[in-house]
Tab-separated table of N, CA and C in Angstrom:
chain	number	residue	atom	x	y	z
A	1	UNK	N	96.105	175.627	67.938
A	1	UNK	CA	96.274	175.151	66.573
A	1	UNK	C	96.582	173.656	66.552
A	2	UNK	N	97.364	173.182	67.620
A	2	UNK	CA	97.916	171.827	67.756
A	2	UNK	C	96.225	171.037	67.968
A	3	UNK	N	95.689	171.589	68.774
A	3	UNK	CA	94.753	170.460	68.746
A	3	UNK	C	93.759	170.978	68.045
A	4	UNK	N	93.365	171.517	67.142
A	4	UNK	CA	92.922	171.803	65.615
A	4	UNK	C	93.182	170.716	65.089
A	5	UNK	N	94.385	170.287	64.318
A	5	UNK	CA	95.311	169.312	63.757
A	5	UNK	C	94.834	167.877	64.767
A	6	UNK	N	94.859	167.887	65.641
A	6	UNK	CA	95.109	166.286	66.402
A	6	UNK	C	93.116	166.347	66.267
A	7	UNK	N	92.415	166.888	66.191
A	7	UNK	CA	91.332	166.732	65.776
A	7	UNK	C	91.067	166.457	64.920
A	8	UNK	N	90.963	167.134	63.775
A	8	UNK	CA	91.399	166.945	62.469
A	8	UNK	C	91.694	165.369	61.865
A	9	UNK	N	93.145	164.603	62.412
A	9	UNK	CA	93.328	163.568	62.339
A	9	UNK	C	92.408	162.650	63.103
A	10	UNK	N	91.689	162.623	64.545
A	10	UNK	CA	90.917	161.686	64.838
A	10	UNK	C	89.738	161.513	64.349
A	11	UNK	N	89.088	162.379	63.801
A	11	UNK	CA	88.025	162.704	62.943
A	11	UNK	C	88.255	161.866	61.364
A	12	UNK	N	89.020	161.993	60.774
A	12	UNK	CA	89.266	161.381	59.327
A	12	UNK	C	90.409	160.389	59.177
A	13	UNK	N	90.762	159.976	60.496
A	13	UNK	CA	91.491	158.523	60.058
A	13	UNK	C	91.074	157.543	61.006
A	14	UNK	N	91.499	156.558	60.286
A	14	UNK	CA	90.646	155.148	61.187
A	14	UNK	C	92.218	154.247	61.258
A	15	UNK	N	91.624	153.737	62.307
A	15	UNK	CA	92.742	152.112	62.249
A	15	UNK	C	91.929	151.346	62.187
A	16	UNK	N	92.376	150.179	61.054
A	16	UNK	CA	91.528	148.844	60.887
A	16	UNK	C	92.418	147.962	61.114
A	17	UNK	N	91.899	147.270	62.052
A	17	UNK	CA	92.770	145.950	62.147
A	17	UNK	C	92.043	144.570	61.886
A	18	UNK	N	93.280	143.854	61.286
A	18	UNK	CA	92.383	142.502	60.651
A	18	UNK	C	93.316	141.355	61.310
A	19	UNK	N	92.890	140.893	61.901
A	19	UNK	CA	93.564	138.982	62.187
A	19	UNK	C	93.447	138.241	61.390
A	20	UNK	N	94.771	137.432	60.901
A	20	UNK	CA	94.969	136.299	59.960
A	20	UNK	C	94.462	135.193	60.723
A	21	UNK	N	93.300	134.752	60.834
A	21	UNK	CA	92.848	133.510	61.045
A	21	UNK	C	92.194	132.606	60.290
A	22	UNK	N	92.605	130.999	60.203
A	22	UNK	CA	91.926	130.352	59.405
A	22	UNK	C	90.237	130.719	58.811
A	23	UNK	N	89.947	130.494	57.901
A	23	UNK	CA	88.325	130.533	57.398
A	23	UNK	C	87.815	129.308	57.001
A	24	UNK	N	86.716	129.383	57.090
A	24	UNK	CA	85.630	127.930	57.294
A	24	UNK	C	84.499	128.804	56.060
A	25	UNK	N	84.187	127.723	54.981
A	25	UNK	CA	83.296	127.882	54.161
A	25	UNK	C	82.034	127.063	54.518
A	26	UNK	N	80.799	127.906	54.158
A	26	UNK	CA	79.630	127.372	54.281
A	26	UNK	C	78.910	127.014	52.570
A	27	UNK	N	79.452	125.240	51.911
A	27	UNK	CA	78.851	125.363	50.768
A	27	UNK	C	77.201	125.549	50.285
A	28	UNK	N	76.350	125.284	51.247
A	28	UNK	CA	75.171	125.470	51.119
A	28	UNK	C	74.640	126.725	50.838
A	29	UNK	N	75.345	127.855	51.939
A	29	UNK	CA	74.618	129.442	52.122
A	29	UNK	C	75.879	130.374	51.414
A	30	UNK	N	77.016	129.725	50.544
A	30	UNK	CA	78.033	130.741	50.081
A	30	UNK	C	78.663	131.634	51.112
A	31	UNK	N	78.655	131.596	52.304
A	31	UNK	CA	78.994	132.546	53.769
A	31	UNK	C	80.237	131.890	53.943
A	32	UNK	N	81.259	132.316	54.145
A	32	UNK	CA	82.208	132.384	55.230
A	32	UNK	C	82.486	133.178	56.256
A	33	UNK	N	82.967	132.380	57.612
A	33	UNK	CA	83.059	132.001	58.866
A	33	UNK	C	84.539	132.418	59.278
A	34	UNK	N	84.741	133.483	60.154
A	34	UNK	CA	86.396	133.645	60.889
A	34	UNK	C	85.919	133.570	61.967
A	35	UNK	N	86.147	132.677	62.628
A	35	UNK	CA	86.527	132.553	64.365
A	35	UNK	C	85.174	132.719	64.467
A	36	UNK	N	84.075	132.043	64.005
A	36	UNK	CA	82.285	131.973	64.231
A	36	UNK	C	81.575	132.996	63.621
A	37	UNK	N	82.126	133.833	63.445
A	37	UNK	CA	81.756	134.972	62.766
A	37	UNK	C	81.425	135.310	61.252
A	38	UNK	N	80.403	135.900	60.721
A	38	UNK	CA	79.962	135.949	59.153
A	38	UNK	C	80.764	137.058	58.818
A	39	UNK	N	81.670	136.645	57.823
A	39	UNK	CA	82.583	137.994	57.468
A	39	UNK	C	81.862	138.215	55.794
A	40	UNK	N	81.440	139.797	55.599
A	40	UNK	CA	80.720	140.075	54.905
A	40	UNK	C	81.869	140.372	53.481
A	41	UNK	N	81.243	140.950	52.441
A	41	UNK	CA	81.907	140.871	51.265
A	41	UNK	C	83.110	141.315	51.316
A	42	UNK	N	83.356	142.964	51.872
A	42	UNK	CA	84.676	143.711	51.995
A	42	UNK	C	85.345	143.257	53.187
A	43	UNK	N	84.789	142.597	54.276
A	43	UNK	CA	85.533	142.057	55.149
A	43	UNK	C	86.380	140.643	54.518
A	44	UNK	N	85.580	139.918	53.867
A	44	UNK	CA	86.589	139.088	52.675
A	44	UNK	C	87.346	139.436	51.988
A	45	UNK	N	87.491	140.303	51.445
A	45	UNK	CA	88.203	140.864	50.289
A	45	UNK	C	89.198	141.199	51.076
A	46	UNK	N	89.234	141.875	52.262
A	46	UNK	CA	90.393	142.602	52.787
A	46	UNK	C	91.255	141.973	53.511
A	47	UNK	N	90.266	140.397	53.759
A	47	UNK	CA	91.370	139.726	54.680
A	47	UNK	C	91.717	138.724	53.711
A	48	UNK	N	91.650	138.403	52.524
A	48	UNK	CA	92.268	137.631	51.863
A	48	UNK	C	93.127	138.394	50.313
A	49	UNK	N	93.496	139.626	50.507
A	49	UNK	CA	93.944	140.387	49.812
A	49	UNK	C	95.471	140.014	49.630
A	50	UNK	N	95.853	139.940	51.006
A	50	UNK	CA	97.601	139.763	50.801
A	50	UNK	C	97.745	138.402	50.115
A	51	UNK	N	97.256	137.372	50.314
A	51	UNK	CA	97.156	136.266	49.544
A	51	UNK	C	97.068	136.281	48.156
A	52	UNK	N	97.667	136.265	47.405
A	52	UNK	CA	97.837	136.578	45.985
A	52	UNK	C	96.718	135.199	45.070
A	53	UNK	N	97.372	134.045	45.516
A	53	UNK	CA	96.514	132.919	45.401
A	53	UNK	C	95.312	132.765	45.633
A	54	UNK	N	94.578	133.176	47.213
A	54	UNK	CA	93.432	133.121	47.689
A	54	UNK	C	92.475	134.029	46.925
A	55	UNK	N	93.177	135.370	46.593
A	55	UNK	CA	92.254	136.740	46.175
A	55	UNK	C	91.921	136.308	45.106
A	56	UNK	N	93.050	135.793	44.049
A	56	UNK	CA	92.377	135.735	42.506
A	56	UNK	C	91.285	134.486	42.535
A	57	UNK	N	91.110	133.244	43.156
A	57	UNK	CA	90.284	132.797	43.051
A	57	UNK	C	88.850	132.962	43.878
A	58	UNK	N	89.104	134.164	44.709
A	58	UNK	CA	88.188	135.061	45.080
A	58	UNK	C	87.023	135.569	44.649
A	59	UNK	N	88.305	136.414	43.484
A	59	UNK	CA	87.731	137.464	42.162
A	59	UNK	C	87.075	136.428	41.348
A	60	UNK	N	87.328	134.969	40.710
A	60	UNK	CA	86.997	134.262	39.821
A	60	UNK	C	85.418	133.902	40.090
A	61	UNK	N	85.058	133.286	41.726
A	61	UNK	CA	84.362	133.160	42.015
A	61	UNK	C	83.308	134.294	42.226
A	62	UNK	N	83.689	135.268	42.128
A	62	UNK	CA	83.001	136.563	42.229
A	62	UNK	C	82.294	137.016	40.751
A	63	UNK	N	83.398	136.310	39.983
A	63	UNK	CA	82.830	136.706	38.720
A	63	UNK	C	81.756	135.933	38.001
A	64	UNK	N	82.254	134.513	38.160
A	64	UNK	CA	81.382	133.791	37.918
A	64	UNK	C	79.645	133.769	38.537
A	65	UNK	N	79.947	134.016	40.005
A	65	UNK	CA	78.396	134.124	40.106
A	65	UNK	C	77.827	135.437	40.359
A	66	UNK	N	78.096	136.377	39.576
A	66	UNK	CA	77.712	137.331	38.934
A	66	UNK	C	76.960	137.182	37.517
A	67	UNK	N	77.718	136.289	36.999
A	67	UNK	CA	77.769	136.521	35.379
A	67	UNK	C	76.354	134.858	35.552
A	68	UNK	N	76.624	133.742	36.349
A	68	UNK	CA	75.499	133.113	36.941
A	68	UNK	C	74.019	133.460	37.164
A	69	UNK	N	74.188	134.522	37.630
A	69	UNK	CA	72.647	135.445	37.961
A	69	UNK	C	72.291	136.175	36.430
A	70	UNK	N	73.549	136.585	35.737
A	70	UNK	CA	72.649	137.264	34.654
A	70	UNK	C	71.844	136.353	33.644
A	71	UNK	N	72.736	134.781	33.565
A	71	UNK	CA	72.045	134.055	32.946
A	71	UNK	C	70.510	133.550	33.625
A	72	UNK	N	70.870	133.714	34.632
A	72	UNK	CA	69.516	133.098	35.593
A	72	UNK	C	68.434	134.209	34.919
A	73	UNK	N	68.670	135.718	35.381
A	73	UNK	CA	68.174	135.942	34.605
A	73	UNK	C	67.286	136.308	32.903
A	74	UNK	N	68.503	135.996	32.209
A	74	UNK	CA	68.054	135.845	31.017
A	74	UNK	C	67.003	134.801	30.512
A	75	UNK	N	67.252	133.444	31.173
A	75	UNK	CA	66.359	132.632	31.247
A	75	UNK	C	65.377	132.773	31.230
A	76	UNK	N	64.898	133.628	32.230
A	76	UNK	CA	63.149	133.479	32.447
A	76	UNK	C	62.531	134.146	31.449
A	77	UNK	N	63.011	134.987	30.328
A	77	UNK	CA	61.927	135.205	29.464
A	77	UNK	C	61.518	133.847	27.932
A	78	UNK	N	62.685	133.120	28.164
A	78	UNK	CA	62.397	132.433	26.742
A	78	UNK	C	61.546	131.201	27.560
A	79	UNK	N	61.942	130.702	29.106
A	79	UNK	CA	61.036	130.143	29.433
A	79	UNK	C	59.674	130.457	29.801
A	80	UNK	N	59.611	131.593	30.203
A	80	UNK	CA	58.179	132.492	30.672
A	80	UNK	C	57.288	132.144	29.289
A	81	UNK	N	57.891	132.505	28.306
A	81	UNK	CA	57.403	132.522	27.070
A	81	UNK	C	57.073	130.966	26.151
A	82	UNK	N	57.617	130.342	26.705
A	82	UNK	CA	57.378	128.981	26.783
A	82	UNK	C	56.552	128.431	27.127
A	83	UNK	N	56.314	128.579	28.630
A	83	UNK	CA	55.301	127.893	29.088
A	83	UNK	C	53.820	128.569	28.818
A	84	UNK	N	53.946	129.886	28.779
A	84	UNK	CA	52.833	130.752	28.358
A	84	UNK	C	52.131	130.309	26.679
A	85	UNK	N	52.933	130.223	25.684
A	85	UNK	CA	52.847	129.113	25.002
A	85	UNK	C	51.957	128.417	24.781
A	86	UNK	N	52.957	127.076	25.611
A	86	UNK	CA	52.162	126.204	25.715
A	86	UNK	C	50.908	125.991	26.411
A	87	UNK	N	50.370	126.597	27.378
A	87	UNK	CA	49.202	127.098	28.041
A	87	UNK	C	48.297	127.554	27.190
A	88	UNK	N	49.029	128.538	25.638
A	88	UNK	CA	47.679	128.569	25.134
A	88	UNK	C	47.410	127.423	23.721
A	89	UNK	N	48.312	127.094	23.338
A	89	UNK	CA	48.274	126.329	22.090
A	89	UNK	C	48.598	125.035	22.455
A	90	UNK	N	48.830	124.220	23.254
A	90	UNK	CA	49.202	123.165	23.427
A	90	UNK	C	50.115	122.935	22.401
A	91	UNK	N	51.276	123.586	22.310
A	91	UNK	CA	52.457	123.316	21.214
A	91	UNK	C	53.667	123.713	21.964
A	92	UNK	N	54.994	123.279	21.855
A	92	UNK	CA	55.899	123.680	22.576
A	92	UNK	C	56.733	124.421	21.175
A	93	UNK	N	57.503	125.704	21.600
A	93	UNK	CA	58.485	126.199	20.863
A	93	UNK	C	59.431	125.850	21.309
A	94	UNK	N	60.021	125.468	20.087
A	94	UNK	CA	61.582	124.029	20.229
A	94	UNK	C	62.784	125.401	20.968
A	95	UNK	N	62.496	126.440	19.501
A	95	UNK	CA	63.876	126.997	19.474
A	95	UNK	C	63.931	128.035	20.639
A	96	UNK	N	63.072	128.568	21.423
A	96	UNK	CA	62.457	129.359	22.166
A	96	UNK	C	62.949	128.538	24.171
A	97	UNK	N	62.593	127.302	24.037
A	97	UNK	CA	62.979	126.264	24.921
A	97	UNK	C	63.868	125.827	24.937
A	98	UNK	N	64.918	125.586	23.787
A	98	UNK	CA	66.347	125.603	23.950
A	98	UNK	C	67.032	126.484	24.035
A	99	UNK	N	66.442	127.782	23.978
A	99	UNK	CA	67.624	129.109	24.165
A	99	UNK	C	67.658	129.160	25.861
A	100	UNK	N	66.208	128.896	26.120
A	100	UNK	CA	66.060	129.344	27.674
A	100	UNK	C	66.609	127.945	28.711
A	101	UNK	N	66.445	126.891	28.018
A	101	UNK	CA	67.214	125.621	28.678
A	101	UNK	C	68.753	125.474	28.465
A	102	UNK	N	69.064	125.819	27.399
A	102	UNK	CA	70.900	126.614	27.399
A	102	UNK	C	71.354	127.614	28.440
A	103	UNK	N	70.597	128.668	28.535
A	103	UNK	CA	71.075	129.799	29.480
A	103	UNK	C	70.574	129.326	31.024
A	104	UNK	N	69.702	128.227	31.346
A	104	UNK	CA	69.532	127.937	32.741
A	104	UNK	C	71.081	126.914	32.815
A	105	UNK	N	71.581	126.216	32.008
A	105	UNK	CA	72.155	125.003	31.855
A	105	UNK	C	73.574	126.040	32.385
A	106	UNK	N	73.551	126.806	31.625
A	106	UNK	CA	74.727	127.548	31.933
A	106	UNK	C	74.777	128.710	32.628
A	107	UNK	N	74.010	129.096	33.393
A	107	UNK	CA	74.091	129.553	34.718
A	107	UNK	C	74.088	128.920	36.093
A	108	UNK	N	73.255	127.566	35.840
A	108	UNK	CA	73.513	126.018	36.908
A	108	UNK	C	75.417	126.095	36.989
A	109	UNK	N	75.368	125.519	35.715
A	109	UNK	CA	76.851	125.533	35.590
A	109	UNK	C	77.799	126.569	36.227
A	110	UNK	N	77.559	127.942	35.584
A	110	UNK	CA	78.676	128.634	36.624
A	110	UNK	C	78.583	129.049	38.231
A	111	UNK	N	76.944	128.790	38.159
A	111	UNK	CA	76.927	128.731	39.911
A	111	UNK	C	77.683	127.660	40.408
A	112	UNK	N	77.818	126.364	40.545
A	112	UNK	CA	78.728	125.447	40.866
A	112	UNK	C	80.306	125.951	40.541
A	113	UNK	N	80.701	126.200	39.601
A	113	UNK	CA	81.673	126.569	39.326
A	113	UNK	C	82.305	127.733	40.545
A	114	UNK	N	80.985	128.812	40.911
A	114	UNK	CA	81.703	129.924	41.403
A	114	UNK	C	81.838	129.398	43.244
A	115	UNK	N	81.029	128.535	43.228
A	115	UNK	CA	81.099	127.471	45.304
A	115	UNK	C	82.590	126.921	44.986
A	116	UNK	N	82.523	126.335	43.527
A	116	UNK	CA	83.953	125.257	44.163
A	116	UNK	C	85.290	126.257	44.294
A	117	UNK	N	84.999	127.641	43.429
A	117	UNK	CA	86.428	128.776	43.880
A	117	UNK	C	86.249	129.020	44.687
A	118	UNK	N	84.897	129.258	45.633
A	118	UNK	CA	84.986	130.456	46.433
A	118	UNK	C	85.851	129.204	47.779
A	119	UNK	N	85.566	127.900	47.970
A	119	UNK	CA	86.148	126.730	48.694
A	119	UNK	C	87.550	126.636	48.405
A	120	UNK	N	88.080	126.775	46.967
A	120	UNK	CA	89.450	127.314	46.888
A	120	UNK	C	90.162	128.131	47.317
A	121	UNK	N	89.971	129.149	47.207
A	121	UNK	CA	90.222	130.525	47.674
A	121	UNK	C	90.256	130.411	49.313
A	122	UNK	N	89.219	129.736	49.854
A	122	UNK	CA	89.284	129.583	51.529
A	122	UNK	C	90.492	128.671	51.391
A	123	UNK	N	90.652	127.739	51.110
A	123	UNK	CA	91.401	126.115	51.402
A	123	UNK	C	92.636	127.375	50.958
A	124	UNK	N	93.207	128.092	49.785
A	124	UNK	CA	94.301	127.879	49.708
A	124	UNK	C	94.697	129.391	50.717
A	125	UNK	N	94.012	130.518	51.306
A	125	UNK	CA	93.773	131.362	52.198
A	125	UNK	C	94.412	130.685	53.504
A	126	UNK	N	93.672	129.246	53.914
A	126	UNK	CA	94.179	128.850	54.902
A	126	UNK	C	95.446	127.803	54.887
A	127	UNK	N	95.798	127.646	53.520
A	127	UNK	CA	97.197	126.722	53.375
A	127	UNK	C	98.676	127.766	53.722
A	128	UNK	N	97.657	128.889	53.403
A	128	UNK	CA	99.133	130.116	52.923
A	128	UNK	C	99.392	130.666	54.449
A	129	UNK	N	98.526	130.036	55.620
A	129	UNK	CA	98.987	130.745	57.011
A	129	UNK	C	99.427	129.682	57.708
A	130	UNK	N	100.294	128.339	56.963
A	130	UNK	CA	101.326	127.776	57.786
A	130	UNK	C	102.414	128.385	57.378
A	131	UNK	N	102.699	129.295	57.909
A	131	UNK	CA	104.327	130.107	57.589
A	131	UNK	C	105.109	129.533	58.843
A	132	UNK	N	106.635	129.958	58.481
A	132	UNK	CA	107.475	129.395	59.522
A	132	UNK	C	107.455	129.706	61.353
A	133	UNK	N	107.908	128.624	61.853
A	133	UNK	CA	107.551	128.612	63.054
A	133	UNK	C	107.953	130.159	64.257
A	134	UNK	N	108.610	130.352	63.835
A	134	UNK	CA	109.207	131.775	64.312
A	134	UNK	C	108.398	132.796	63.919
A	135	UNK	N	107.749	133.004	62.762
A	135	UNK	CA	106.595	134.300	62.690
A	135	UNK	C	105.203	133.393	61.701
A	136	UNK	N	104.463	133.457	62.934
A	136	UNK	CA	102.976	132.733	62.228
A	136	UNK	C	102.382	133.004	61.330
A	137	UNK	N	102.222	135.003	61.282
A	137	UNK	CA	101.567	135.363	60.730
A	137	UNK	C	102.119	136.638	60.276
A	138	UNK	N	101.740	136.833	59.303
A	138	UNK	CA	102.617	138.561	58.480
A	138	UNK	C	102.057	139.280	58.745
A	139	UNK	N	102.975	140.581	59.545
A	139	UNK	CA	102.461	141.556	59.754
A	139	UNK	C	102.709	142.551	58.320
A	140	UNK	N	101.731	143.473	58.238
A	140	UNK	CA	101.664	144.473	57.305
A	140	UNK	C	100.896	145.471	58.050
A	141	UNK	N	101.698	147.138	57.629
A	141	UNK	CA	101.350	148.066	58.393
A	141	UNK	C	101.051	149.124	56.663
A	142	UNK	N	99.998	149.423	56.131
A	142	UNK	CA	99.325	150.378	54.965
A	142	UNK	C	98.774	151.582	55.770
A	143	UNK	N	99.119	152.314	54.856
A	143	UNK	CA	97.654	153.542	54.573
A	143	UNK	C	97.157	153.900	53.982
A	144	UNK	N	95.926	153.570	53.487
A	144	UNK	CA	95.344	154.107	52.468
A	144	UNK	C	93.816	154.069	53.122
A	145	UNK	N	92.896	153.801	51.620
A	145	UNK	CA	91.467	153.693	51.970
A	145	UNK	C	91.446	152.468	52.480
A	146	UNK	N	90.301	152.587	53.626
A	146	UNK	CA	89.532	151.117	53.977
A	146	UNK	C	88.295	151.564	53.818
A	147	UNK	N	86.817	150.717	54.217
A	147	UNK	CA	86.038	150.417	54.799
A	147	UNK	C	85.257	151.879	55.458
A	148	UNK	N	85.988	152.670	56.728
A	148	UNK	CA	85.607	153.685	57.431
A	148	UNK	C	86.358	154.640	56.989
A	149	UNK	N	87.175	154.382	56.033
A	149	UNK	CA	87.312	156.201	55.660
A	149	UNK	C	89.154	155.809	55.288
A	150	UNK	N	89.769	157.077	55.321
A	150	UNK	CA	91.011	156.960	54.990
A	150	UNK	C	92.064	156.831	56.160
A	151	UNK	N	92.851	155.933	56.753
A	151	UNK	CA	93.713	155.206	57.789
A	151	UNK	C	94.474	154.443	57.337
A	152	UNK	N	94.838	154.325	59.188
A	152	UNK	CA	96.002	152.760	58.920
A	152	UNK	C	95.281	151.484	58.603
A	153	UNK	N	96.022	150.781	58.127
A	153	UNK	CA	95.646	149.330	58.335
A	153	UNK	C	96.886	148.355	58.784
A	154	UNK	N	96.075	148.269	59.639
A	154	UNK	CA	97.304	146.934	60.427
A	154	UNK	C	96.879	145.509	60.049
A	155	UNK	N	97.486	145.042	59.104
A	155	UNK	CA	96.751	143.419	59.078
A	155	UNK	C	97.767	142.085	59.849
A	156	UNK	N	97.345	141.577	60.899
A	156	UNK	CA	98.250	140.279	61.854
A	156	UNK	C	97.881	139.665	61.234
């Protein structure tokens, strides 16, 4: 029965462990970098979670170029329709070209907006791991959900 149970547990719990190490932003490709490495969306999220500061401008940047793409998309029909247009009538529609040059204007816009948080969020991620000289880095010992299922999480 005992090792029923100790099966049981190796089967449906995981240990995740995460290292507090500085991060390096890539503004060109939106990627960040731990120790050379491309840490993917939930691997971000989880290592900049305890950071109260870092996460929300995380989330901001998350939101923004989300809400970036929908304008991107909205765009292309008043311009599609624009240029199609003008292709056949040699006439431009004013109001048709300013709806779709507003919504590119302001999806440009919050894409920039969502690089310079997501560079925040790193910069202040890596301001918040000069802690005092005696303990570098905070340990935290959770259990809940991660990533691979339901476990510990050890974050150094």
């Amino acid at each position: 029965m005992s090792k029923l149970i100790v099966l049981i547990l190796i089967t449906f719990l995981s240990i995740n462990l995460n290292a507090q190490d500085s991060l390096t932003c890539d503004k060109q490709s939106r990627s960040v970098f731990q120790n050379g490495e491309l840490l993917n969306k939930a691997d971000l999220v989880t290592t900049m979670r305890p950071n109260k500061d870092a996460f929300k401008h995380l989330e901001s940047a998350t939101d923004s170029y989300i809400f970036s793409n929908v304008l991107f998309g909205l765009c292309s029909f008043p311009l599609g329709y624009t240029v199609g247009y003008f292709l056949v009538s040699q006439e431009v529609p004013k109001i048709m070209f300013g709806v779709g040059l507003g919504l590119l204007t302001g999806g440009i816009v919050l894409n920039i907006r969502s690089k310079s948080q997501l560079q925040k969020s790193v910069d202040s991620y890596n301001s918040g791991l000069n802690l005092s000289a005696s303990r570098k880095t905070p340990l935290e010992l959770s259990f809940g959900i991660n990533q691979h299922g339901v476990g510990f999480n050890l974050m150094f």
